[in-house]
Short mmCIF file of C-alpha atoms in Angstrom, two decimals:
data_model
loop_
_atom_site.label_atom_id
_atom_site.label_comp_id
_atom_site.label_asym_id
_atom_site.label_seq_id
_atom_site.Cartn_x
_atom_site.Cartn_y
_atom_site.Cartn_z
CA UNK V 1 4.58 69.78 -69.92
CA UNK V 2 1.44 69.57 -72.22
CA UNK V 3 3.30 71.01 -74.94
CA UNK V 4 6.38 68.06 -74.79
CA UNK V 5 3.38 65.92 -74.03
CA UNK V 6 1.53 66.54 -77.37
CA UNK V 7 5.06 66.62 -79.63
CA UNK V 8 5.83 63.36 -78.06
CA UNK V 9 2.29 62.22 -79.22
CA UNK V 10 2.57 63.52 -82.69
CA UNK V 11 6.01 62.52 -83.02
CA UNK V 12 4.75 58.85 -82.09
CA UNK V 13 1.92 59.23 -85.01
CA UNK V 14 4.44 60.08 -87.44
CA UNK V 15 6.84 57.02 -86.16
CA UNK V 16 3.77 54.72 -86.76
CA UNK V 17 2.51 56.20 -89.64
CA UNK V 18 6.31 55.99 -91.52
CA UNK V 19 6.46 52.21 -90.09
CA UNK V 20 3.59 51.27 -92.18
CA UNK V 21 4.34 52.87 -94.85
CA UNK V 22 7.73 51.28 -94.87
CA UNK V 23 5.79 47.81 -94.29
CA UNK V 24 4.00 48.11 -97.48
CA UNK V 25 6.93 49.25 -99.55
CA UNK V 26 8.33 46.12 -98.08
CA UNK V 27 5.53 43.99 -99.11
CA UNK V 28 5.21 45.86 -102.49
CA UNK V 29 8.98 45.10 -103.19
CA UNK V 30 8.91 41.64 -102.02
CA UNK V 31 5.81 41.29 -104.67
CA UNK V 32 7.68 42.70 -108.02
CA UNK V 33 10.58 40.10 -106.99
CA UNK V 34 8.11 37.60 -108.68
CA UNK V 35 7.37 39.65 -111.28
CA UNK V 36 11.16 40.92 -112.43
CA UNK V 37 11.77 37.06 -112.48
CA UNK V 38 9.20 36.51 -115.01
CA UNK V 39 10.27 38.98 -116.60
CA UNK V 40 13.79 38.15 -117.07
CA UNK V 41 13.02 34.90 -118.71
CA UNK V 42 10.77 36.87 -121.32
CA UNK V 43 13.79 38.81 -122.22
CA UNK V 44 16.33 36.11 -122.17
CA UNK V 45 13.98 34.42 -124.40
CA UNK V 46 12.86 37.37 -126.45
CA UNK V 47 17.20 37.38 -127.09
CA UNK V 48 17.61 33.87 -127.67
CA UNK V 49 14.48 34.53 -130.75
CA UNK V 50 16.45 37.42 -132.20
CA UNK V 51 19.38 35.64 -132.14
CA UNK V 52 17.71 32.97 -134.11
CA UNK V 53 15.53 35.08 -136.19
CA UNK V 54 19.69 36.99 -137.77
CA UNK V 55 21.13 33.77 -138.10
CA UNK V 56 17.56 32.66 -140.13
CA UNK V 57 17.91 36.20 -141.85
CA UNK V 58 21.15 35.57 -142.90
CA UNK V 59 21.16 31.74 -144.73
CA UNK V 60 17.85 33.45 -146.62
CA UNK V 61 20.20 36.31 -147.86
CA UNK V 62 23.04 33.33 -148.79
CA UNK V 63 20.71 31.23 -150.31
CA UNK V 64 18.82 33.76 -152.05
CA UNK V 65 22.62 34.94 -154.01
CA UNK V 66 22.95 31.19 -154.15
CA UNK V 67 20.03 30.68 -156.54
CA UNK V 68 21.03 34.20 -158.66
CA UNK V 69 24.39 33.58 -159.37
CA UNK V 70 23.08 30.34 -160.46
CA UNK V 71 20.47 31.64 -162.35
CA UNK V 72 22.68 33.92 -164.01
CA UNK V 73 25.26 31.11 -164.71
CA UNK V 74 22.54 28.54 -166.61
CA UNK V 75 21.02 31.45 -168.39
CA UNK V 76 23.44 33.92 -169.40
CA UNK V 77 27.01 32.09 -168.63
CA UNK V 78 28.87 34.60 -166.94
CA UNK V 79 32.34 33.79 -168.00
CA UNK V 80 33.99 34.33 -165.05
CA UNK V 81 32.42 30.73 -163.43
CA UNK V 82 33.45 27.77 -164.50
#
């Protein structure tokens, strides 16, 4: 009888202990909900920039072959433009 009395005992400790361990996993995952938010709109954001930053990238590289091929037009007139 003592010995079902103490593994009832120690089985209740470990119940209670694994109950508030659970609670603060809980309370830990309820807290990062906040975070993940934030940082969802950082990366949305952060794709929206690099998004912008190619398209940027891209008219410099256009414009940039733009002003050559009119450089080399005026100065050497490459026959092949009119």
């Amino acid at each position: 009888m003592q010995q079902e009395l103490e593994r009832v005992s120690t089985l209740n400790t470990t119940i209670n202990d694994d109950g508030a361990l659970l609670h603060d996993a809980k309370e830990e995952h309820v807290g990062m909900g906040g975070t993940m938010k934030g940082a969802q709109g950082a990366m949305s954001k952060l794709g929206r920039q690099d998004i912008r930053d190619a398209i940027i990238l891209r008219c410099a590289l256009v414009f940039y072959w733009i002003v050559v091929v009119y450089v080399l037009w005026t100065r050497i007139k490459i026959p092949f433009l009119p």
